[in-house]
CSV table of C-alpha atoms and ligand atoms in Angstrom, one decimal:
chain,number,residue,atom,x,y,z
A,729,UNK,CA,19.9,-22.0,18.5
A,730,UNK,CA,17.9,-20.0,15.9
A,731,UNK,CA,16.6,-18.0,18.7
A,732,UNK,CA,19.6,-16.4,19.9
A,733,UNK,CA,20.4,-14.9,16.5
A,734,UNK,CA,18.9,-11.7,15.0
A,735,UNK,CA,16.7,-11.6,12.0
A,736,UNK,CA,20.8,-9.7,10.6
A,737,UNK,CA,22.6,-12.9,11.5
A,738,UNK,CA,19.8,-15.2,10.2
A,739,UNK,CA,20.0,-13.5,7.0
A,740,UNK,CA,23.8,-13.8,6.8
A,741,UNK,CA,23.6,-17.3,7.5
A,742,UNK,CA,21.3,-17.8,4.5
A,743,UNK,CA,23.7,-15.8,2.6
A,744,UNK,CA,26.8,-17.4,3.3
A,745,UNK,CA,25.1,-21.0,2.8
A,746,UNK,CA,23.0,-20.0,0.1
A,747,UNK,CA,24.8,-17.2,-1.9
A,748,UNK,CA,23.0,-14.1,-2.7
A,749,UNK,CA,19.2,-13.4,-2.7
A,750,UNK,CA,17.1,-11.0,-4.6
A,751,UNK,CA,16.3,-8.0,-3.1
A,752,UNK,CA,12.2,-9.1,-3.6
A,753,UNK,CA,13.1,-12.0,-1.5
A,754,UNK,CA,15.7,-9.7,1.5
A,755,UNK,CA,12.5,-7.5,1.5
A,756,UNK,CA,10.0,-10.2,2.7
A,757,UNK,CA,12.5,-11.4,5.5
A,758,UNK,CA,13.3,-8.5,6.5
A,759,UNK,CA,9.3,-7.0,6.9
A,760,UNK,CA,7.2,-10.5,7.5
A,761,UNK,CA,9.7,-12.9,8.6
A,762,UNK,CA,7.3,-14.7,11.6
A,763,UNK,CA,9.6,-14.2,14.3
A,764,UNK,CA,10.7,-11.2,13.7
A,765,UNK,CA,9.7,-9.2,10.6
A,766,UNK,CA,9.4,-5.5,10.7
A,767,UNK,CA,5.6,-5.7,10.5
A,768,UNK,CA,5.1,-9.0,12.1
A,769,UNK,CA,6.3,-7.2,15.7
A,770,UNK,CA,5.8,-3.8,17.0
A,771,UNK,CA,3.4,-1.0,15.7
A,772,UNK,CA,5.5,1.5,13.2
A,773,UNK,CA,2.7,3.5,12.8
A,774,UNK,CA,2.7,7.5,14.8
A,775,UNK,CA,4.9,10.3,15.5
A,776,UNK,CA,6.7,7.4,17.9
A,777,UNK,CA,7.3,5.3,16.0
A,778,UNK,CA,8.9,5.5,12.2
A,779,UNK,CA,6.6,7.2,9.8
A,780,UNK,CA,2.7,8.8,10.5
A,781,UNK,CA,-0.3,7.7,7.2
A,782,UNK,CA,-2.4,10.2,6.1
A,783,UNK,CA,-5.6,8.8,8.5
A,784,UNK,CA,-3.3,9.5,11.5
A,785,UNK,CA,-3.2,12.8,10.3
A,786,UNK,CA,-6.8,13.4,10.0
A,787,UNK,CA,-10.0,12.2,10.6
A,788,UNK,CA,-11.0,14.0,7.1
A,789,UNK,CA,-8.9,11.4,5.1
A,790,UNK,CA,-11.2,8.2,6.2
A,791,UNK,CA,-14.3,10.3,6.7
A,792,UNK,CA,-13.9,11.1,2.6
A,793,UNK,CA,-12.4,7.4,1.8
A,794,UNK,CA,-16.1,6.5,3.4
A,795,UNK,CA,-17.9,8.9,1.6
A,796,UNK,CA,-16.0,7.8,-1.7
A,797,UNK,CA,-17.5,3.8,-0.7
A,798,UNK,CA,-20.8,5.0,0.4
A,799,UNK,CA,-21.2,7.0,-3.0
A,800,UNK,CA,-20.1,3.6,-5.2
A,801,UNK,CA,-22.5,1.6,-3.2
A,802,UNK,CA,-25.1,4.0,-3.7
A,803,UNK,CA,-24.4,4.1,-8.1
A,804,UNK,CA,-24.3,0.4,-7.6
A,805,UNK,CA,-28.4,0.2,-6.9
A,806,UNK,CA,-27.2,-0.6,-3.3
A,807,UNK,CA,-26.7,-4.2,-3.0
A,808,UNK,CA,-28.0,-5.7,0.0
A,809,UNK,CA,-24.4,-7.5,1.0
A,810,UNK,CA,-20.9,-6.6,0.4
A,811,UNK,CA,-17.7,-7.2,1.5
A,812,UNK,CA,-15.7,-4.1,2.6
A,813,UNK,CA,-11.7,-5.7,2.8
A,814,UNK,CA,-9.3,-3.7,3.7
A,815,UNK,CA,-5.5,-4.8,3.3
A,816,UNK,CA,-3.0,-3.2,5.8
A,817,UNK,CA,-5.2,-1.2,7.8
A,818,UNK,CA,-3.4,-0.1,10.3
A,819,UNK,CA,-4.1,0.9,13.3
A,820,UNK,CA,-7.4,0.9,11.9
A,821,UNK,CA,-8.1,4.5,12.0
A,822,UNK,CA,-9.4,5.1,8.1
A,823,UNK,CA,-11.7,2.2,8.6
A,824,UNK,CA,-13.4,3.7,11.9
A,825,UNK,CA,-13.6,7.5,10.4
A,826,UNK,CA,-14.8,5.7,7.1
A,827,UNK,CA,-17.6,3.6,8.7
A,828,UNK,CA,-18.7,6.5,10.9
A,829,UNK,CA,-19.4,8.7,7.8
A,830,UNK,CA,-21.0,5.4,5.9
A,831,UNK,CA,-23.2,4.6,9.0
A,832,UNK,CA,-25.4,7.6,7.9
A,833,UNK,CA,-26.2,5.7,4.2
A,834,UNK,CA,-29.4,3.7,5.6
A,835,UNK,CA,-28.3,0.3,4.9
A,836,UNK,CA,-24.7,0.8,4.3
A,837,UNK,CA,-23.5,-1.3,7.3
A,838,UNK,CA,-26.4,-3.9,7.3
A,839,UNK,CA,-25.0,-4.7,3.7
A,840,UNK,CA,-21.2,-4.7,5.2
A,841,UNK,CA,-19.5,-7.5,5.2
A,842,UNK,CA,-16.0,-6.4,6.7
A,843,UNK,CA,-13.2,-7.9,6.0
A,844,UNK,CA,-9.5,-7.1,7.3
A,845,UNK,CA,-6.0,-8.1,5.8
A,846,UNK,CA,-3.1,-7.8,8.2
A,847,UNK,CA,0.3,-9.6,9.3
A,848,UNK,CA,0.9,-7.5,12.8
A,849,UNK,CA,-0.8,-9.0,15.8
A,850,UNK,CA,-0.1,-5.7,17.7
A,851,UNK,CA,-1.8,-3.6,14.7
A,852,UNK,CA,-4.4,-6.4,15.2
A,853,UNK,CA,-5.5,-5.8,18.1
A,854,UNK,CA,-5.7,-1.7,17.7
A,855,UNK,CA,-8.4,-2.8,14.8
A,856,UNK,CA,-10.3,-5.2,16.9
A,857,UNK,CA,-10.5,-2.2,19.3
A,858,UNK,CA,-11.6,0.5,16.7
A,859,UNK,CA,-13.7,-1.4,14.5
A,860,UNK,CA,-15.1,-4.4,17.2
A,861,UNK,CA,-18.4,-3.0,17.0
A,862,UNK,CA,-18.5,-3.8,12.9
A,863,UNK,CA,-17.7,-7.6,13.4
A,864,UNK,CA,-14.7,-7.5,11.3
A,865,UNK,CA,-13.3,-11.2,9.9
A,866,UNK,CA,-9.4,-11.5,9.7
A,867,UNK,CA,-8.3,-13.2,6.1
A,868,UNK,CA,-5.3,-15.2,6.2
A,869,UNK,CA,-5.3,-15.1,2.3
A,870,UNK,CA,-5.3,-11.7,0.0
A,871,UNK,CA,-9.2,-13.1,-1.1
A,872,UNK,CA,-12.8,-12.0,-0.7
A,873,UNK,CA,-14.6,-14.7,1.3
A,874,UNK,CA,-18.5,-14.0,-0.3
A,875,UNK,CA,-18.8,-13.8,-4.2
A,876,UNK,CA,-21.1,-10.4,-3.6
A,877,UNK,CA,-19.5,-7.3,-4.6
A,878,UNK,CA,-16.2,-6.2,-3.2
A,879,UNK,CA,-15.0,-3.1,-2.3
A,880,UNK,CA,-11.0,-3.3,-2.1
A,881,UNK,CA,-9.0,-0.1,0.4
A,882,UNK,CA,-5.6,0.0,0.3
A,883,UNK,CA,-3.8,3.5,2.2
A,884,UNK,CA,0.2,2.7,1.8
A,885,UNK,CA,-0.5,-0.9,1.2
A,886,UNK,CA,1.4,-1.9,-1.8
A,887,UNK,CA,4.6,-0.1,-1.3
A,888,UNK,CA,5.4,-2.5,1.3
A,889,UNK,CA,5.1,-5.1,-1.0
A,890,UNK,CA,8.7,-6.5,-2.6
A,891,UNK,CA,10.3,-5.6,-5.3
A,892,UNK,CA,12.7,-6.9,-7.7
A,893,UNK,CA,15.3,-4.6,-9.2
A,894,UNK,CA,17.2,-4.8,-12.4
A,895,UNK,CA,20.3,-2.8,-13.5
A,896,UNK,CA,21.3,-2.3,-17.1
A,897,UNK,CA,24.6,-3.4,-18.2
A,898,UNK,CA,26.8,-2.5,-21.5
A,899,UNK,CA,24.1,-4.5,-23.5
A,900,UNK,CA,22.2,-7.0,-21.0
A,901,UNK,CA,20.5,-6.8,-17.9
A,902,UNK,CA,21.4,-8.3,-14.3
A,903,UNK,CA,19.5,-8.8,-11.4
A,904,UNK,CA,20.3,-6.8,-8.3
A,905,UNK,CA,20.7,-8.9,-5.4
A,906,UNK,CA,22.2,-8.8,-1.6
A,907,UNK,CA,25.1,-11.1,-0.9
A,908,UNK,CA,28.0,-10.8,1.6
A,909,UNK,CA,31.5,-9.2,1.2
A,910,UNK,CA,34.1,-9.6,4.3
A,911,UNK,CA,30.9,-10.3,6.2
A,912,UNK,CA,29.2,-7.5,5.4
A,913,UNK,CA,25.9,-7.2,3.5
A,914,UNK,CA,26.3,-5.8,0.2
A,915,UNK,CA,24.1,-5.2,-2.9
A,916,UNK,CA,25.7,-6.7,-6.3
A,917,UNK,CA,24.8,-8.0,-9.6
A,918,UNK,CA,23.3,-11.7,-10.4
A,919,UNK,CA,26.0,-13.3,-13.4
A,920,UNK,CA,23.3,-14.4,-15.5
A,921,UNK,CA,22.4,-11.6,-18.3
A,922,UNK,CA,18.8,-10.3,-19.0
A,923,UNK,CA,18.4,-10.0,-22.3
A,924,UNK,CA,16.9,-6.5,-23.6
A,925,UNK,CA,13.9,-8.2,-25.4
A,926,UNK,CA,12.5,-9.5,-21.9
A,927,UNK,CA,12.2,-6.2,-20.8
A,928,UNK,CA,8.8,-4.2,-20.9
A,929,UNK,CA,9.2,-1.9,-24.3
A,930,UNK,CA,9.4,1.9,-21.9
A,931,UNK,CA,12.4,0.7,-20.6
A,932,UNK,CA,14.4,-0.6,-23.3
A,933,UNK,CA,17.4,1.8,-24.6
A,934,UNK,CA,17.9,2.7,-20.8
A,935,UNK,CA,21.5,4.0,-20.4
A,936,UNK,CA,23.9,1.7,-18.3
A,937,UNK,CA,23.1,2.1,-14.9
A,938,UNK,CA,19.8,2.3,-14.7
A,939,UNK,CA,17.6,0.2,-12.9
A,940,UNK,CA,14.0,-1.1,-13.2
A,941,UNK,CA,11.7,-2.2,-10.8
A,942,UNK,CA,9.2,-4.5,-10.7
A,943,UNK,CA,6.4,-6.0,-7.7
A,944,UNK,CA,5.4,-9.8,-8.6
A,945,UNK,CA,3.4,-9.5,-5.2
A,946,UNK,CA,1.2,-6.6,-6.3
A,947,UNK,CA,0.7,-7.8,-9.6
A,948,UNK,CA,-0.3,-11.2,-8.2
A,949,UNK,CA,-2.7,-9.1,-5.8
A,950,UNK,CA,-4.1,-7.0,-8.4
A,951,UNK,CA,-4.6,-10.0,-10.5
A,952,UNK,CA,-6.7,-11.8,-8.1
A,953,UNK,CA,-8.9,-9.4,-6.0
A,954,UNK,CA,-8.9,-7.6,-9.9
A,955,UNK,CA,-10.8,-11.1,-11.0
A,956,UNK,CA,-13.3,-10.8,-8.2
A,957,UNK,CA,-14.1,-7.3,-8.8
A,958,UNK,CA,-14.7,-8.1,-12.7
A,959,UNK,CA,-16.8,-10.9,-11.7
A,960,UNK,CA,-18.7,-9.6,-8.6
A,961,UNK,CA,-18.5,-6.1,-9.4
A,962,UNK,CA,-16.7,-3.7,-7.1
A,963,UNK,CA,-13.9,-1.3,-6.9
A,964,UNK,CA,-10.5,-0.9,-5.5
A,965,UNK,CA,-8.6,2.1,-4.2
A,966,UNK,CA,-5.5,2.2,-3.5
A,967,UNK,CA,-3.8,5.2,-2.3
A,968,UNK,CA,0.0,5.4,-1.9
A,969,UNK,CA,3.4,7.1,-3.1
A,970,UNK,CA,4.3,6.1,-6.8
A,971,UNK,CA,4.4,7.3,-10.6
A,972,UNK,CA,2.3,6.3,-13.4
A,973,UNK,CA,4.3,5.3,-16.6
A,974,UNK,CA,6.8,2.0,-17.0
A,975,UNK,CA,10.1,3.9,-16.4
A,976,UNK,CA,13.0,3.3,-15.0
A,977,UNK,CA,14.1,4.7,-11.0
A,978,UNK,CA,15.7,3.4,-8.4
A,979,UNK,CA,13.1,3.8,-5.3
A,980,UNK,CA,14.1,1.4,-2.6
A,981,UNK,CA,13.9,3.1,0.6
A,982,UNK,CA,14.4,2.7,4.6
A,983,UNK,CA,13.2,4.6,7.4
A,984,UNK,CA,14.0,4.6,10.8
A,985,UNK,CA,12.0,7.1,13.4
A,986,UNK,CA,11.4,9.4,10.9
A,987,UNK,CA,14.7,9.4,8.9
A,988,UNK,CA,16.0,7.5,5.8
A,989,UNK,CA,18.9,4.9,6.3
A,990,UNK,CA,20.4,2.3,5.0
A,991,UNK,CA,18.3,-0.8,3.8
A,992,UNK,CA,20.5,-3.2,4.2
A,993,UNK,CA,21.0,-1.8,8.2
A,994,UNK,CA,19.1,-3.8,10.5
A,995,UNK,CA,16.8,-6.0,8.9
A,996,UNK,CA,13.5,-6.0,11.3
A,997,UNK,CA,14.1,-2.8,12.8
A,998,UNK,CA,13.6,-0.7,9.8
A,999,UNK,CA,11.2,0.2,7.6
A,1000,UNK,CA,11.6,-0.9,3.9
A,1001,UNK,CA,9.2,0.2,0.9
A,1002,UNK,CA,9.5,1.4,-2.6
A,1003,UNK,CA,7.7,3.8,-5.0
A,1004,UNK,CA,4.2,1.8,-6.2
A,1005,UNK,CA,4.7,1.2,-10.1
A,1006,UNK,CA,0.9,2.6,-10.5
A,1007,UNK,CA,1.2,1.4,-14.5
A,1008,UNK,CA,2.2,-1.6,-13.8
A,1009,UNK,CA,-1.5,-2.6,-11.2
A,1010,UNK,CA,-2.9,-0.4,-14.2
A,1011,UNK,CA,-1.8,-3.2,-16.7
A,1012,UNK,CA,-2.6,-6.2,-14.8
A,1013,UNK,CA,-6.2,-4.7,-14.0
A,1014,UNK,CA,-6.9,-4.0,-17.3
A,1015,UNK,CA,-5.9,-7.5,-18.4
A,1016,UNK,CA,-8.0,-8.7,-16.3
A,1017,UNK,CA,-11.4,-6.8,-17.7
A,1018,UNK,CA,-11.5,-3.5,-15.3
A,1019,UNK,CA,-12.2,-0.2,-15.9
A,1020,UNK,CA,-9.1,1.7,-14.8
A,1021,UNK,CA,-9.6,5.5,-14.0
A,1022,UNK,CA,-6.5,8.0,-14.7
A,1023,UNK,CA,-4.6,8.0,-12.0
A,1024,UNK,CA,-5.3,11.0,-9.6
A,1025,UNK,CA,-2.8,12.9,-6.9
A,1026,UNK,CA,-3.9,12.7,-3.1
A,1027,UNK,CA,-4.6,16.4,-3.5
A,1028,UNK,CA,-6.6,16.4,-6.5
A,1029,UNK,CA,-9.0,13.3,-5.4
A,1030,UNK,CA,-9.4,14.8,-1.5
A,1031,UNK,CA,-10.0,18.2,-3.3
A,1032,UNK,CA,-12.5,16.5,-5.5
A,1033,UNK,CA,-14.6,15.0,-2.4
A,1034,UNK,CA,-14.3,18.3,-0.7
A,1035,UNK,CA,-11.9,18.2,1.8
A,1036,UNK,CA,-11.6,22.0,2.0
A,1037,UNK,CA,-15.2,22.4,2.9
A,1038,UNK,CA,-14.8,19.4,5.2
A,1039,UNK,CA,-12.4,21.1,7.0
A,1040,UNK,CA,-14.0,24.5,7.4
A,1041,UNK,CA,-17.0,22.7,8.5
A,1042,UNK,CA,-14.8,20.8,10.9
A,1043,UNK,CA,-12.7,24.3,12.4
A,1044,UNK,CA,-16.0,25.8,12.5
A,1045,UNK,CA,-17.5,23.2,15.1
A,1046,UNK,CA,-14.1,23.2,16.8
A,1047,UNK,CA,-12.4,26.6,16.9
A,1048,UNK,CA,-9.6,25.6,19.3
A,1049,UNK,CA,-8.4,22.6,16.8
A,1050,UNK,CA,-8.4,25.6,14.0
A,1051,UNK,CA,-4.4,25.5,13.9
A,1052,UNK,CA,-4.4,22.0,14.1
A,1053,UNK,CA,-7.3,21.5,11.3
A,1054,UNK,CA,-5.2,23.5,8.9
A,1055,UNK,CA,-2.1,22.2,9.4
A,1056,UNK,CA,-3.4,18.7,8.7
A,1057,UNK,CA,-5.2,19.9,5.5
A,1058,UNK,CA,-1.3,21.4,4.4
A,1059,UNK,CA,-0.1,18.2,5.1
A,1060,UNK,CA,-2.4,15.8,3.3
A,1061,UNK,CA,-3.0,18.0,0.2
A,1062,UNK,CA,0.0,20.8,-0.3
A,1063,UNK,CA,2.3,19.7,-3.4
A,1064,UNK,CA,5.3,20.0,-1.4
A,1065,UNK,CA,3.7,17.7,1.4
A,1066,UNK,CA,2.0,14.6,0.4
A,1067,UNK,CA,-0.4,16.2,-1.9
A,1068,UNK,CA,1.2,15.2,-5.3
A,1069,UNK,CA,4.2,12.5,-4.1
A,1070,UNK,CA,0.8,10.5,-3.0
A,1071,UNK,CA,-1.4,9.3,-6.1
A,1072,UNK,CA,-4.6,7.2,-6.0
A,1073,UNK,CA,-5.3,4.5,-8.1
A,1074,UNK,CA,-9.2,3.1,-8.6
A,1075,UNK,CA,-9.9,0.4,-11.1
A,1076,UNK,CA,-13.6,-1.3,-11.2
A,1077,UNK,CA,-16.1,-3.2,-12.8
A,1078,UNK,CA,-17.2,-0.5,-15.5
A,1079,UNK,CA,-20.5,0.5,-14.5
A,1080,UNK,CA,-19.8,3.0,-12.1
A,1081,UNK,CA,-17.7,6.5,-11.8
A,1082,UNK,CA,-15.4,7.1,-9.3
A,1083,UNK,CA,-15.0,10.5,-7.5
A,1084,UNK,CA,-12.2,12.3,-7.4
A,1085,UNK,CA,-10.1,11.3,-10.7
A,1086,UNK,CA,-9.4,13.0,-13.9
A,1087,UNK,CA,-11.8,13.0,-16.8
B,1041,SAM,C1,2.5,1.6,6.1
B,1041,SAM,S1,1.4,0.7,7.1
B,1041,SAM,C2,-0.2,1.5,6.6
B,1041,SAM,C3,-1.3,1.3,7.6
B,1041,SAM,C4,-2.6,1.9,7.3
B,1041,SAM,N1,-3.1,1.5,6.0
B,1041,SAM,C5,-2.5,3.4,7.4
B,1041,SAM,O1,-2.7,4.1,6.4
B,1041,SAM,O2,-2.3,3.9,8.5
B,1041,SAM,C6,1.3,-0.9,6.2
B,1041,SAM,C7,0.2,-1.8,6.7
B,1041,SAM,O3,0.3,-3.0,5.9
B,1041,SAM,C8,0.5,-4.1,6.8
B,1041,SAM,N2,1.3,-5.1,6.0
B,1041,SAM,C9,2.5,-4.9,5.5
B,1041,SAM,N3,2.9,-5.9,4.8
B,1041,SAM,C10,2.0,-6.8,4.9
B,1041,SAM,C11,1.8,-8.2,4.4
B,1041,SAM,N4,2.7,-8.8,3.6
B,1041,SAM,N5,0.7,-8.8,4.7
B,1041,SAM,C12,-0.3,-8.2,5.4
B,1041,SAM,N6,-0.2,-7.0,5.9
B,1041,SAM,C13,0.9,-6.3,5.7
B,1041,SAM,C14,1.2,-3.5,8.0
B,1041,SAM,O4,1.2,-4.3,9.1
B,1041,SAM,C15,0.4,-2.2,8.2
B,1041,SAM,O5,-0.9,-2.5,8.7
């Protein structure tokens, strides 16, 4: 019976029926597969579990993300309804330190329609907890449910989106895929060739080798929450590790209580993401009629909304977290920390300018 096997042995089953799969395809088995996906069961999230986010860090991080939404709002002439979604939040912690920053913009919340995007029943309930008192609604579809202005959040959203990944040959390309060899999982190359001309122009002339990535599921997100925003008006941030220009890079990645392994280990247990391709939301969003601002490093846009006075403010009122309040501020911001690894990405409807991002 299916429910005697693990999510491993229901993947090898596929394989060994099926032949290989794309890696874009391995990924969303092996993170929302119903039963048991990596984020469909437990909560990932802490220094117990596989990785910490920056708004378990510090309260700073969603204090500033709020003060970031409450400043938009306010250029926007304050509209008198709004939907807030999130997607991924979480434990819900960057909502709940953004709201209690927004909550002192009179009329901020009244306006509020939140709205919450999430897979994990566990991480579920840890939201209904935090952010209860707000009346949240749980979408079952990436959409906005109102056609008022939408504000989009996204904190190490999209790199848990899949990807597909494409390795040059001696003049084609070939799909990368996971198949089985001697009954063990194994990455390999699809047959069929790629010609060079379907490629985006940045990555044509790669050396043999190389490999491109590309996320159908965050274009596909971009495109239609992107549609709203130029139609509603609105913004969306998304914060997360990545690089800017069309290139090519193998980013792939899995993590397991803190520490990288193999991807194709465990399916369900481990954490699997890649680098965001921040050009390639950048394209989509434009094509779509928004105003996308130059893409800024965690440091730069937390510096921008004054993080370091934030946190002196903050080690002032409590001088026995000092240590602790510095060491957080190090770890969000210092370029050998998150600070420059993370970038944020904000594209709107135009007529507004977003803090914290290059001129
Ligand atoms: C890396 S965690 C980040 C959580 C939170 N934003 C933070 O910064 O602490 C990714 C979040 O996205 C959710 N998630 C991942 N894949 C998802 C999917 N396909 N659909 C909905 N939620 C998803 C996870 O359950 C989790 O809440």
């Amino acid at each position: 019976m299916a429910d005697d096997h693990s999510l491993g042995e229901l993947i090898d089953m596929q394989l060994s029926q099926n032949g290989p799969m794309s890696i874009a395809t391995y990924m969303s088995l092996a993170l929302t597969h119903p039963r048991s996906g990596y984020y469909t069961g437990k909560d990932p999230l802490g220094a117990g579990g596989d990785f910490v986010t920056a708004p378990e860090i510090s309260q700073i991080f969603g204090e500033l993300v709020g003060f970031f939404l409450v400043n938009l709002w306010q250029q926007m002439d304050e509209p008198p309804s709004f939907t807030l979604l999130e997607l991924g939040p979480g434990r819900g912690t960057l909502m709940q330190d953004a709201l209690r920053v927004a909550v002192k913009a009179e009329g901020f919340l009244d306006a509020c329609h939140l709205q919450l995007f999430e897979t994990n029943p566990a991480l579920k309930a840890q939201q209904a907890e935090r952010l209860g008192q707000y009346n949240p609604y749980w979408a079952s579809e990436i959409d906005a449910v109102s056609d008022d202005p939408l504000f989009v959040v996204a904190n190490e959203f999209f790199d848990a989106m899949p990807i597909r990944q494409f390795v040059k040959g001696e003049d084609a390309w070939h799909e990368r895929q996971v198949g089985l060899r001697n009954g063990k999982r194994v990455f390999g190359l699809s047959p069929i060739p790629i010609p060079e001309a379907s490629m985006p122009e940045e990555v044509r002339g790669a050396a043999p080798g190389e490999i491109y990535e590309v996320s159908l599921a965050s274009a596909d997100i971009i495109h239609q929450l992107g549609t709203r925003i130029r139609n509603q008006r609105g913004a969306l941030l998304a914060i997360d590790y990545g690089y800017g220009d069309i290139q090519t890079g193998e980013t792939l990645q899995a993590v397991r209580n803190h520490a990288y392994v193999d991807p194709l280990e465990a399916p369900g247990e481990i954490d699997l993401s890649a680098h965001v391709s921040f050009g390639a939301l950048r394209i989509v969003a434009e094509e779509v009629g928004l105003t996308v601002e130059k893409l800024s490093t965690q440091r730069d846009f937390l510096g921008g909304l004054g993080i370091v006075e934030r946190a002196t403010a903050l080690a002032r009122a409590n001088p026995e977290r000092m240590d602790e309040i510095g060491a957080a501020l190090k770890r969000l911001t210092a370029p050998e920390e998150m600070g420059t690894l993370f970038k944020v990405f904000c594209a709107h409807s135009g007529d507004i300018a977003a803090l914290g991002f290059p001129a």
